[in-house]
Tab-separated table of C-alpha atoms in Angstrom:
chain	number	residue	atom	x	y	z
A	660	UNK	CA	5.619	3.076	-18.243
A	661	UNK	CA	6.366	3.681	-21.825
A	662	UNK	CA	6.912	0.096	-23.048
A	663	UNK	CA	5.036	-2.532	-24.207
A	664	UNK	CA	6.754	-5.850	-24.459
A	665	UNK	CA	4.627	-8.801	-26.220
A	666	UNK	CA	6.339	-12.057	-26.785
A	667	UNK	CA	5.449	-13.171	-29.847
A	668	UNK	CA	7.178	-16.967	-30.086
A	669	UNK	CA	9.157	-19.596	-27.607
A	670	UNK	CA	11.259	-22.437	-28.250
A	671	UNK	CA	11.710	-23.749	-24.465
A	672	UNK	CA	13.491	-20.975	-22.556
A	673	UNK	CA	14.357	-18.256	-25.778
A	674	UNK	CA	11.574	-16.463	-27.112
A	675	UNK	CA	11.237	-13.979	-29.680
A	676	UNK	CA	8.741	-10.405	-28.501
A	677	UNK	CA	7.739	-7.048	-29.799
A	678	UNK	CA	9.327	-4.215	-27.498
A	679	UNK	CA	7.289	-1.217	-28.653
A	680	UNK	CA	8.954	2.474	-27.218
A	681	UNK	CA	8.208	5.842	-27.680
A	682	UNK	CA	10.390	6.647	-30.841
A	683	UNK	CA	10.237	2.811	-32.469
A	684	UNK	CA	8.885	-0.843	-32.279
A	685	UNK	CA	11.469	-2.963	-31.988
A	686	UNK	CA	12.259	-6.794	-32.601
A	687	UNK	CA	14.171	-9.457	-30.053
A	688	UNK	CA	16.488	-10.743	-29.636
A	689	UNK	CA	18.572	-7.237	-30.720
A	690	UNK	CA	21.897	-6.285	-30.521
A	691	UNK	CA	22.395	-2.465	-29.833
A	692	UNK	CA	25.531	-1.325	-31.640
A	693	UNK	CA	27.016	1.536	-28.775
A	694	UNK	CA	27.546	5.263	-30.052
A	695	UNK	CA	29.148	6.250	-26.823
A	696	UNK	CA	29.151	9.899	-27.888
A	697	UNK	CA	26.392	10.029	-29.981
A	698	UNK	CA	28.026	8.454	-33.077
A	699	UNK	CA	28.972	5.305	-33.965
A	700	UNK	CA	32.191	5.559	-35.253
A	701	UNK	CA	32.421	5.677	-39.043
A	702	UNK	CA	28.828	5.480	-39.810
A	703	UNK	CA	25.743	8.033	-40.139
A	704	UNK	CA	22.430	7.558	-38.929
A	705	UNK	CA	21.117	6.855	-42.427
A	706	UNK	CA	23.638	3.932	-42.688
A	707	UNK	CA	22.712	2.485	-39.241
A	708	UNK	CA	18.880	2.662	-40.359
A	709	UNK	CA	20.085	1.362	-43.389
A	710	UNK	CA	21.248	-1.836	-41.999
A	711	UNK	CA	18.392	-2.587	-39.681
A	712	UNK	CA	19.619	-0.718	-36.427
A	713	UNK	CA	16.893	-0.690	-34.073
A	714	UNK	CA	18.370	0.664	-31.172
A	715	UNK	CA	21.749	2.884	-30.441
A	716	UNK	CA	23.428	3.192	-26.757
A	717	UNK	CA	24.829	5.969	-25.978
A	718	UNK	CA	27.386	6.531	-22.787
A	719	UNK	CA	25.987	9.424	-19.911
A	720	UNK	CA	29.512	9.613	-18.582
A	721	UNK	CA	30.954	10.771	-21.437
A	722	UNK	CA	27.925	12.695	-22.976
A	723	UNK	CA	27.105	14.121	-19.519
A	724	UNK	CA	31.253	15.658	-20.730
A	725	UNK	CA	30.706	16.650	-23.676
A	726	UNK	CA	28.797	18.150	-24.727
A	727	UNK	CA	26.897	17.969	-22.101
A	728	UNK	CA	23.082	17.030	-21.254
A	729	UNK	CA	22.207	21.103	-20.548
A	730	UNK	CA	22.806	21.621	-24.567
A	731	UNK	CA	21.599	17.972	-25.873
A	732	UNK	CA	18.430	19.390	-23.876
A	733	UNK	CA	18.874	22.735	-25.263
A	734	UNK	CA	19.025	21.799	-28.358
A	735	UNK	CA	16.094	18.713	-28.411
A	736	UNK	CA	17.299	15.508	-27.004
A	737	UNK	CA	19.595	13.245	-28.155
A	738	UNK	CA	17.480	11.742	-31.114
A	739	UNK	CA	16.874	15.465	-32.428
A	740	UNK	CA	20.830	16.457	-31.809
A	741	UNK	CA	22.035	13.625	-33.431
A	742	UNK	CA	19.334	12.703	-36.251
A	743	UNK	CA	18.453	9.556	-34.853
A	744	UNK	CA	14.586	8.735	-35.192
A	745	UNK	CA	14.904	5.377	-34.467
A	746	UNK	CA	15.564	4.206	-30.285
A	747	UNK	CA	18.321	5.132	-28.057
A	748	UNK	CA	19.185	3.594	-24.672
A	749	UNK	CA	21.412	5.611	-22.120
A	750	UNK	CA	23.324	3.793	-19.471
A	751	UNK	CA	23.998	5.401	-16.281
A	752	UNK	CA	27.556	6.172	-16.124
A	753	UNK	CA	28.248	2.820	-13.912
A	754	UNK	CA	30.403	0.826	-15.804
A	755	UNK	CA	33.254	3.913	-15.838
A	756	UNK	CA	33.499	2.485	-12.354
A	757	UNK	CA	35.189	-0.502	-13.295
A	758	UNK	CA	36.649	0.929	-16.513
A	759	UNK	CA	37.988	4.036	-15.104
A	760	UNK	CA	38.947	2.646	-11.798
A	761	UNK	CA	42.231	4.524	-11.213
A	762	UNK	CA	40.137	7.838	-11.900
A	763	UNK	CA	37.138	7.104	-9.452
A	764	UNK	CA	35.747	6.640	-5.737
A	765	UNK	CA	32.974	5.213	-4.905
A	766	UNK	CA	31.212	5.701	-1.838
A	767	UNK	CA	27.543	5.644	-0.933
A	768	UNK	CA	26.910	9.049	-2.075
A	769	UNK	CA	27.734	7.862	-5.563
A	770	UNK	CA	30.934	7.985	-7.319
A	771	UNK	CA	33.547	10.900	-7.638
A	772	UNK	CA	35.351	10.720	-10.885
A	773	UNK	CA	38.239	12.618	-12.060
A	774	UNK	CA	36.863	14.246	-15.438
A	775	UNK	CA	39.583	13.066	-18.240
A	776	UNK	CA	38.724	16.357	-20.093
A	777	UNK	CA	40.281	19.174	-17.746
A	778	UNK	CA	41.083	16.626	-14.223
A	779	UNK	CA	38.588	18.711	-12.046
A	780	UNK	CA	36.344	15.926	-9.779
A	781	UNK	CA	33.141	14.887	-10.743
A	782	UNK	CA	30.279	13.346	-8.609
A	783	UNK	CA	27.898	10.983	-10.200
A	784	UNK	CA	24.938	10.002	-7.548
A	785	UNK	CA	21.823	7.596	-8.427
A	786	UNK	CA	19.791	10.977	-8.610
A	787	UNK	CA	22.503	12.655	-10.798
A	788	UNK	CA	22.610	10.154	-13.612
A	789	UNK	CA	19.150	10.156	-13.593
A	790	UNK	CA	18.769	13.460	-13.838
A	791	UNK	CA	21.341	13.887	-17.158
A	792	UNK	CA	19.465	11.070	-18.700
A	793	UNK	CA	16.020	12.627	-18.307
A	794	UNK	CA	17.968	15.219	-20.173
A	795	UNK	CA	19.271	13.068	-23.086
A	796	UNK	CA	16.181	12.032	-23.372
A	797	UNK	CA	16.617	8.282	-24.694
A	798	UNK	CA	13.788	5.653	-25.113
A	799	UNK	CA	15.354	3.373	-21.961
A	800	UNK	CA	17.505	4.701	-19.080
A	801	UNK	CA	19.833	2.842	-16.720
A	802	UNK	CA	20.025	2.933	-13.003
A	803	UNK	CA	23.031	3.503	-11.643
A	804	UNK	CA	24.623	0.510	-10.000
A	805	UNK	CA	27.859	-0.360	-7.639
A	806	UNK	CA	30.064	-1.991	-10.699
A	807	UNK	CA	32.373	-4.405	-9.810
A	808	UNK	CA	34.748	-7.087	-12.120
A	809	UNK	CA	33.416	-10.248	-12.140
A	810	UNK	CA	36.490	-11.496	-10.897
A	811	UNK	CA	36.598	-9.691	-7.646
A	812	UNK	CA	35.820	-12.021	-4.564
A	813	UNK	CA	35.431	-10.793	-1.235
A	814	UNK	CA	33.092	-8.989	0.653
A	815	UNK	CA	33.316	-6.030	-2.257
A	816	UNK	CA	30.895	-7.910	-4.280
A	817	UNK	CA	28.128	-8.086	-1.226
A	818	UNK	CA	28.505	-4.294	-0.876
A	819	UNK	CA	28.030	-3.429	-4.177
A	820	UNK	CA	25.158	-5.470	-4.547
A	821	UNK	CA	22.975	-3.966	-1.454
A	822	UNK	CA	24.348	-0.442	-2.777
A	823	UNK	CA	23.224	-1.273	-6.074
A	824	UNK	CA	19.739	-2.032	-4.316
A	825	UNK	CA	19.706	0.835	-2.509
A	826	UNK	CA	20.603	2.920	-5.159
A	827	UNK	CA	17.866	1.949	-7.364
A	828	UNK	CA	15.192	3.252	-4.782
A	829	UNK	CA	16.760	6.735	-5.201
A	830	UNK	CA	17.122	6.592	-9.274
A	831	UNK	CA	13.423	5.605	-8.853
A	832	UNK	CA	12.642	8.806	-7.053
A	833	UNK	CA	14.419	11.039	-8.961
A	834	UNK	CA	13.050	9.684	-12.385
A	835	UNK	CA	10.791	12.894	-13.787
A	836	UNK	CA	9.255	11.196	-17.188
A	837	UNK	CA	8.520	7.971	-16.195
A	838	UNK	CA	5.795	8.374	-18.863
A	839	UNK	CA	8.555	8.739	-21.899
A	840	UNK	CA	11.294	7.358	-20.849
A	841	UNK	CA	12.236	3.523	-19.669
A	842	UNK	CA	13.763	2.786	-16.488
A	843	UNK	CA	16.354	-0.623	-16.182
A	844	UNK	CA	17.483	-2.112	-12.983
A	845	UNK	CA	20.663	-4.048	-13.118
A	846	UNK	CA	21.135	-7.037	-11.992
A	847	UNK	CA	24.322	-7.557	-9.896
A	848	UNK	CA	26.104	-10.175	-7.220
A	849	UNK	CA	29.090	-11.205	-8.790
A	850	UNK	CA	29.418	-14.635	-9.154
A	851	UNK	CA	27.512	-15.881	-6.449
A	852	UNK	CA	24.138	-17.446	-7.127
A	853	UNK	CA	22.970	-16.479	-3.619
A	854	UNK	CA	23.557	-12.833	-4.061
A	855	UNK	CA	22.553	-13.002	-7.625
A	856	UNK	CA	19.273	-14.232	-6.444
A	857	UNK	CA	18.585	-11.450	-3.307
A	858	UNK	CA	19.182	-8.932	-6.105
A	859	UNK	CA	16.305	-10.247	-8.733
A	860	UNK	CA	14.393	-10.710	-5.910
A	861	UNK	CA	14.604	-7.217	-4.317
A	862	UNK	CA	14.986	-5.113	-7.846
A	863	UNK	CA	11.590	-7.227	-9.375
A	864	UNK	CA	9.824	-6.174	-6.369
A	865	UNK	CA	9.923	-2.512	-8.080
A	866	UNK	CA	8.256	-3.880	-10.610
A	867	UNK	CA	10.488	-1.501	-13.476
A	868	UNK	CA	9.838	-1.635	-17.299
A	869	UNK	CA	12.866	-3.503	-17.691
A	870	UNK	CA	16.167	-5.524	-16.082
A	871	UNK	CA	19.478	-6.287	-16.802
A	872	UNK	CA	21.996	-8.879	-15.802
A	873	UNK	CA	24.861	-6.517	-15.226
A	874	UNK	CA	28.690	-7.552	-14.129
A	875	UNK	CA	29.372	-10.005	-16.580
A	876	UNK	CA	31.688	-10.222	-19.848
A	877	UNK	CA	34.489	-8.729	-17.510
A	878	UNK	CA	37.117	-12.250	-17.297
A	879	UNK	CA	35.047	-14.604	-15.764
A	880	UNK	CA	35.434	-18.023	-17.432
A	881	UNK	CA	32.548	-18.882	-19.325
A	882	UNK	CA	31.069	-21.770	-17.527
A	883	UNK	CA	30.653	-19.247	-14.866
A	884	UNK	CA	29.112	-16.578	-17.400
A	885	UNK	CA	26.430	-18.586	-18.628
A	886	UNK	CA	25.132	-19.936	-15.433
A	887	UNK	CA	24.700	-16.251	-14.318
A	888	UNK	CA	22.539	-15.903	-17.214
A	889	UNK	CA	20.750	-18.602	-16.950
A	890	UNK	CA	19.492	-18.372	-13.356
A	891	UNK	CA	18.738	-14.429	-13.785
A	892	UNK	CA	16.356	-15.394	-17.347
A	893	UNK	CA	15.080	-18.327	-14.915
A	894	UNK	CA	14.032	-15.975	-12.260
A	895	UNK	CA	13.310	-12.214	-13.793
A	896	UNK	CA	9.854	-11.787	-15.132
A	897	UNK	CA	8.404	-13.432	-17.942
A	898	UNK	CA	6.127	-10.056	-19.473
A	899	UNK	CA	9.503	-7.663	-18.907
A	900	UNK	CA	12.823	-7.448	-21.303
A	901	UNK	CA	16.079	-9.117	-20.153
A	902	UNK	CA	19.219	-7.101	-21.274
A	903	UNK	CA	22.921	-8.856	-20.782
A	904	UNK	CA	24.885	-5.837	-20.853
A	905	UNK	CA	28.434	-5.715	-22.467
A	906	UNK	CA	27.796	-9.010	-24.747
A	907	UNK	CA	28.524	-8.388	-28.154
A	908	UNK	CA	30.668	-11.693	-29.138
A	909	UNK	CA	27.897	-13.881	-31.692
A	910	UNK	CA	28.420	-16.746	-30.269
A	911	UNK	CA	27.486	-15.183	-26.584
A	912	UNK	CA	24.310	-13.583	-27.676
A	913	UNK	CA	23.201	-17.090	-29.508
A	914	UNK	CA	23.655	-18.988	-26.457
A	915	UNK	CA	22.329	-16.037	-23.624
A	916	UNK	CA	19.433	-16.208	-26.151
A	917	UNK	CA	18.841	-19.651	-26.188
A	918	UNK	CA	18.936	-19.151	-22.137
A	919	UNK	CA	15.788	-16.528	-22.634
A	920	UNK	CA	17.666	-12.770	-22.970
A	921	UNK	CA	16.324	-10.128	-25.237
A	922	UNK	CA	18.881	-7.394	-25.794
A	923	UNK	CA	22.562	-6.937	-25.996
A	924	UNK	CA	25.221	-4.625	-26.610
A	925	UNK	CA	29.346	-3.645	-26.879
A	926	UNK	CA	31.441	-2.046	-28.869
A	927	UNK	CA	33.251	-5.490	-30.033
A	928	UNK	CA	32.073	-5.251	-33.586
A	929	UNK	CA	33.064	-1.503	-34.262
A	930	UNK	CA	36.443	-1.826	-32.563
A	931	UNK	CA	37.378	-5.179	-33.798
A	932	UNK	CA	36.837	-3.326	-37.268
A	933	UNK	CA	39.442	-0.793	-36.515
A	934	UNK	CA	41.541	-3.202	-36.121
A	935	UNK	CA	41.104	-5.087	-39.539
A	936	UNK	CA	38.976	-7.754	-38.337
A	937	UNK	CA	35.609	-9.151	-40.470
A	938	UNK	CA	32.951	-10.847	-38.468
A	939	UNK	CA	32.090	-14.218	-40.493
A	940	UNK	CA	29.772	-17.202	-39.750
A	941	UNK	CA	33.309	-18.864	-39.512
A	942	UNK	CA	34.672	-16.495	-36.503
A	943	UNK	CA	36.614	-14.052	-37.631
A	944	UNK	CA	38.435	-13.010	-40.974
A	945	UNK	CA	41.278	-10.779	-40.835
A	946	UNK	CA	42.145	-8.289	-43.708
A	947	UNK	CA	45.613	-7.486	-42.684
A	948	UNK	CA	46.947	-10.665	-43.704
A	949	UNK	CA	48.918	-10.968	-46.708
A	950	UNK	CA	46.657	-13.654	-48.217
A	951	UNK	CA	44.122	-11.237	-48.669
A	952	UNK	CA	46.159	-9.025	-50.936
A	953	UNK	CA	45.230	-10.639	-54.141
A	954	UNK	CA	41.298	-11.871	-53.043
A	955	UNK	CA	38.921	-10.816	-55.002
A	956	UNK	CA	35.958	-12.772	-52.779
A	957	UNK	CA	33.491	-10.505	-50.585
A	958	UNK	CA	34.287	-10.460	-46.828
A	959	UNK	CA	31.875	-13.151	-46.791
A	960	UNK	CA	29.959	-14.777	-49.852
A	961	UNK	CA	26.436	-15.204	-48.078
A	962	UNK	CA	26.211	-11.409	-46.617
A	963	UNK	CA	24.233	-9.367	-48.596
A	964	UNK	CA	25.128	-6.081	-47.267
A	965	UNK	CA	26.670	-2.964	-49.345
A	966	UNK	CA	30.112	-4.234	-48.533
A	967	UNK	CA	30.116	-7.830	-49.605
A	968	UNK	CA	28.325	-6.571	-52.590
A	969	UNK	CA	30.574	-4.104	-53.513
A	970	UNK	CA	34.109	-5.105	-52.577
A	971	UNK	CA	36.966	-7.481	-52.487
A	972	UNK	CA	39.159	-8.514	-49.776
A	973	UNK	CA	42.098	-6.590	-51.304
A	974	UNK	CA	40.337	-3.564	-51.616
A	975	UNK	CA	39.856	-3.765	-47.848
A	976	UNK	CA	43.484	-5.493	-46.979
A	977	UNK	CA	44.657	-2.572	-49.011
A	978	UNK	CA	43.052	0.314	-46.926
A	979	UNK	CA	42.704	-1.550	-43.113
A	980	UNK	CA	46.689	-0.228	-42.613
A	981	UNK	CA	46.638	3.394	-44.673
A	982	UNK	CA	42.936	4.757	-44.809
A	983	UNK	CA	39.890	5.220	-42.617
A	984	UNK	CA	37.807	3.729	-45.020
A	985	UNK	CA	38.829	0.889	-44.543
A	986	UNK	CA	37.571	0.508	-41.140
A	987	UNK	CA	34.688	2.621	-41.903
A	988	UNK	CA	33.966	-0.292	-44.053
A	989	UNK	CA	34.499	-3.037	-41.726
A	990	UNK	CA	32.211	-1.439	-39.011
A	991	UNK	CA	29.579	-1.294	-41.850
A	992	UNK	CA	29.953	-5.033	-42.465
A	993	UNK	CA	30.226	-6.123	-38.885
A	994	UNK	CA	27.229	-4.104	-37.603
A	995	UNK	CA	25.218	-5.567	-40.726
A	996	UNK	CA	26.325	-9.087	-39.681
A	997	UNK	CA	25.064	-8.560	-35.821
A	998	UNK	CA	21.835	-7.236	-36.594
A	999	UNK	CA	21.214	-9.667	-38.902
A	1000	UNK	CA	21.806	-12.283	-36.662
A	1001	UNK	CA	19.523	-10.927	-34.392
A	1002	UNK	CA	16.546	-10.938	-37.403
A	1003	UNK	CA	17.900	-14.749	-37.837
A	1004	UNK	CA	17.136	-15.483	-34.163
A	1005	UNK	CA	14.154	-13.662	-33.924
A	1006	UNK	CA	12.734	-15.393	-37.325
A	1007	UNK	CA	14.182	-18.876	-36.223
A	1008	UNK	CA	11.768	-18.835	-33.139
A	1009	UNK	CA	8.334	-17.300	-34.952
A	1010	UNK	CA	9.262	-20.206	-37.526
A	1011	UNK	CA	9.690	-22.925	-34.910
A	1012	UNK	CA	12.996	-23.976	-36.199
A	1013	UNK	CA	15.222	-22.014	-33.688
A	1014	UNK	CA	17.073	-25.570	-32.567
A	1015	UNK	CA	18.162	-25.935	-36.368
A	1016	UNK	CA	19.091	-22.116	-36.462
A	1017	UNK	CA	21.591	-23.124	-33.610
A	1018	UNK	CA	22.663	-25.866	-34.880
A	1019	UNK	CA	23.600	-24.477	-38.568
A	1020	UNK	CA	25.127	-21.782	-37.074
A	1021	UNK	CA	27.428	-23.692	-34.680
A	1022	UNK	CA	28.097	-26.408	-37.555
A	1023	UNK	CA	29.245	-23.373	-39.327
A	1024	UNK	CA	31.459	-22.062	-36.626
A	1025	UNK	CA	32.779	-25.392	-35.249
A	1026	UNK	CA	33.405	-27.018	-38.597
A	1027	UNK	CA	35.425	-29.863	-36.586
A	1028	UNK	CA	32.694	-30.573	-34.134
A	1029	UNK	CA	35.184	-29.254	-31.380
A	1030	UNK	CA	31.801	-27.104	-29.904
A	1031	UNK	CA	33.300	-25.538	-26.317
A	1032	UNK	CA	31.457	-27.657	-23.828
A	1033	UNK	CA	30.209	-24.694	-22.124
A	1034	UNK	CA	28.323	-24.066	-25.077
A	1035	UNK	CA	26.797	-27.437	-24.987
A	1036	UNK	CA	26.083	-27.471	-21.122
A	1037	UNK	CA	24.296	-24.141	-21.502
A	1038	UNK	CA	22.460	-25.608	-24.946
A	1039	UNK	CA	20.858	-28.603	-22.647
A	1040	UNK	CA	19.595	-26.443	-20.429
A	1041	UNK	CA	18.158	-24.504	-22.961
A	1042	UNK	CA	16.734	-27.900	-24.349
A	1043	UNK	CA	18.857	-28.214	-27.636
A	1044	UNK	CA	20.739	-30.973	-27.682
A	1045	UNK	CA	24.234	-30.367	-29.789
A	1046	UNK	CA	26.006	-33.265	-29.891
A	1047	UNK	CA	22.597	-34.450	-32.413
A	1048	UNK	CA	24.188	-31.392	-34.307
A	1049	UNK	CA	27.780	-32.706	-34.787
A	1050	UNK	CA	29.026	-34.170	-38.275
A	1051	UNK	CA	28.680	-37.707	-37.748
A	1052	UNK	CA	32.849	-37.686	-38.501
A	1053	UNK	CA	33.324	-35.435	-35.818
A	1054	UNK	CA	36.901	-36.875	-34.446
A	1055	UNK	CA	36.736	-34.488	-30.948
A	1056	UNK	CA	33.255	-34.113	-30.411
A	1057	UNK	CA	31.152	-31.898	-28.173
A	1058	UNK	CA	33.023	-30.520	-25.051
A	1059	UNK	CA	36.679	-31.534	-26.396
């Protein structure tokens, strides 16, 4: 095992830890911005270490593509091919299941894929994604699992679940540096707490580095979302790191965090960008709209990054439509504002005052009081109670 995890604070069920790996020490809660190619779009490494990056995820699918994990070995690693000192997490080529569907079967072997580059088939097994990460050479690897939407019911979601147990005994075995390099299980089951539960049970018995809660942030309502998370925190170990995959909206990670998860990631921030869109403490700001033409405010007045230091609104409103810079920009600022959120939620619990971190930033997002009441069921579980948080004028009121 190549990872030490310490937790360092608690506030009830959230805690803020140490995660130390081979190529960096790292803080939670994090958010992992993805580079599914090695890149994140826009940005260099020196930027992303710039802003506080602690972690980048890169895609095995499409690496394992182009250009390939024979010449990212050939040529050092990933870290060493792409200039990245800091850590990377690969994961394991599952998740094409679900978003490349029409291109894939799945069978107990592992899943055939129809490669988008030239349309000749391509068979991923547990042992084969294992093998092209031990390749790539990242900090934390992912087993593969048996991906289904959250939204499919039926005896599919049983079936992938065993398979994604089964599976996990053969990533296990074929796993060659378990001294350098991190391997996840992922959590999956659907929406069913009974399946949910055989899975922890069966995947902790491995005892791994690491787990995820996989199958989530696919169309399930929310109510259903962050029960999942809460009874896979309740029941995965308390020494190990708990990863939510494929959460990236702030609001999400502040609640799965309040629920007792460690790491996130998606590609919301960077892609929202491209498509003119600020993250704020409000929600969202978006450039392309005429009233920005004439603002000469920062994105946001209270970010310190290079952006909101440097330019207006109109300067952005005037390149989102015409120039890349523009959402070169953007993906600047919204990385900046996730990661810093993540030092905010990780200070908020080594200062004790994690309840009033929640509640400042929901005040700030809810200025109404109108808080989702999914938010506030999953914030009394977590022992915060939000409607003490509410402006005293609140006309709607928690849940409304």
């Amino acid at each position: 095992m190549a990872l030490r995890f310490e937790v360092l604070a608690r506030f009830n069920r959230a805690r803020a830890a140490r995660m130390t790996l081979p190529h960096f020490v790292c803080e939670t809660p994090l958010f992992m911005p993805v580079g599914t190619q090695g890149t994140i779009k826009g940005l260099t490494t020196s930027q992303l270490e710039e802003i506080g990056c602690q972690i980048i995820l890169g895609n095995t699918y499409h690496l394992a593509l182009r250009p390939t994990s024979e010449l990212i070995d050939e040529l050092g690693g990933l870290h060493k091919f792409m200039n990245w000192s800091r850590a990377l997490l690969t994961d394991s080529g599952g998740f094409q299941m679900v978003s490349l569907l029409h291109l894939a079967d799945i069978t107990e072997n592992g899943v055939t894929f129809q490669s988008p580059v030239d349309g000749n088939p391509m068979l991923l097994t547990p042992e084969e994604s294992i093998q092209i990460q031990n390749r790539i050479g990242a900090d934390i690897i992912m087993a593969l699992d048996d991906v289904v939407k959250t939204t499919t019911t039926g005896p599919r979601i049983e079936e992938a679940m065993y398979r994604t147990i089964r599976w996990i005994d053969r990533c296990i075995a074929a796993h060659q540096r378990p001294g350098e390099q991190n391997l996840f299980a992922i959590v999956q089951g659907g929406l069913d707490p009974v399946l949910r539960d055989i899975c922890v049970k069966a995947l902790t018995e491995r005892n791994l580095p690491g787990y995820a809660i996989g199958g989530l942030a696919g169309g399930e309502d929310k109510d259903s979302f962050w029960r999942v998370v809460a009874q896979c925190t309740a029941a995965l170990p308390e020494d190990k790191p708990r990863y939510v995959m494929g959460v990236g909206y702030p609001l999400d990670i502040v609640v799965c965090s309040a629920l007792g998860a460690d790491m996130y990631d998606c590609v919301y921030p960077t892609r929202t960008a491209r498509f003119g869109t600020a993250l704020v403490p409000e929600g969202v700001l978006k450039l392309k709209h005429k009233a920005m033409a004439e603002d000469i405010r920062p994105i946001d007045p209270t970010c310190a990054c290079m952006v909101c230091r440097t330019y207006s609104r109109a300067y952005i409103h005037a390149l989102v439509t015409k120039d890349a810079m523009g959402s070169q920009l953007l993906s600047y600022h919204n990385l900046y504002y996730m990661l810093q959120l993540s030092r905010d939620l990780h200070n908020s619990i080594i200062q004790g005052r994690f309840p009033e971190f929640v509640c400042d930033f929901l005040k700030k997002m809810f200025p109404k009081g109108d808080v989702p009441k999914w938010v506030c069921n999953a914030m009394e579980v977590a022992g915060i109670d939000i409607a003490a948080c509410l402006p005293p004028s609140s006309s709607r009121g928690c849940g409304a």
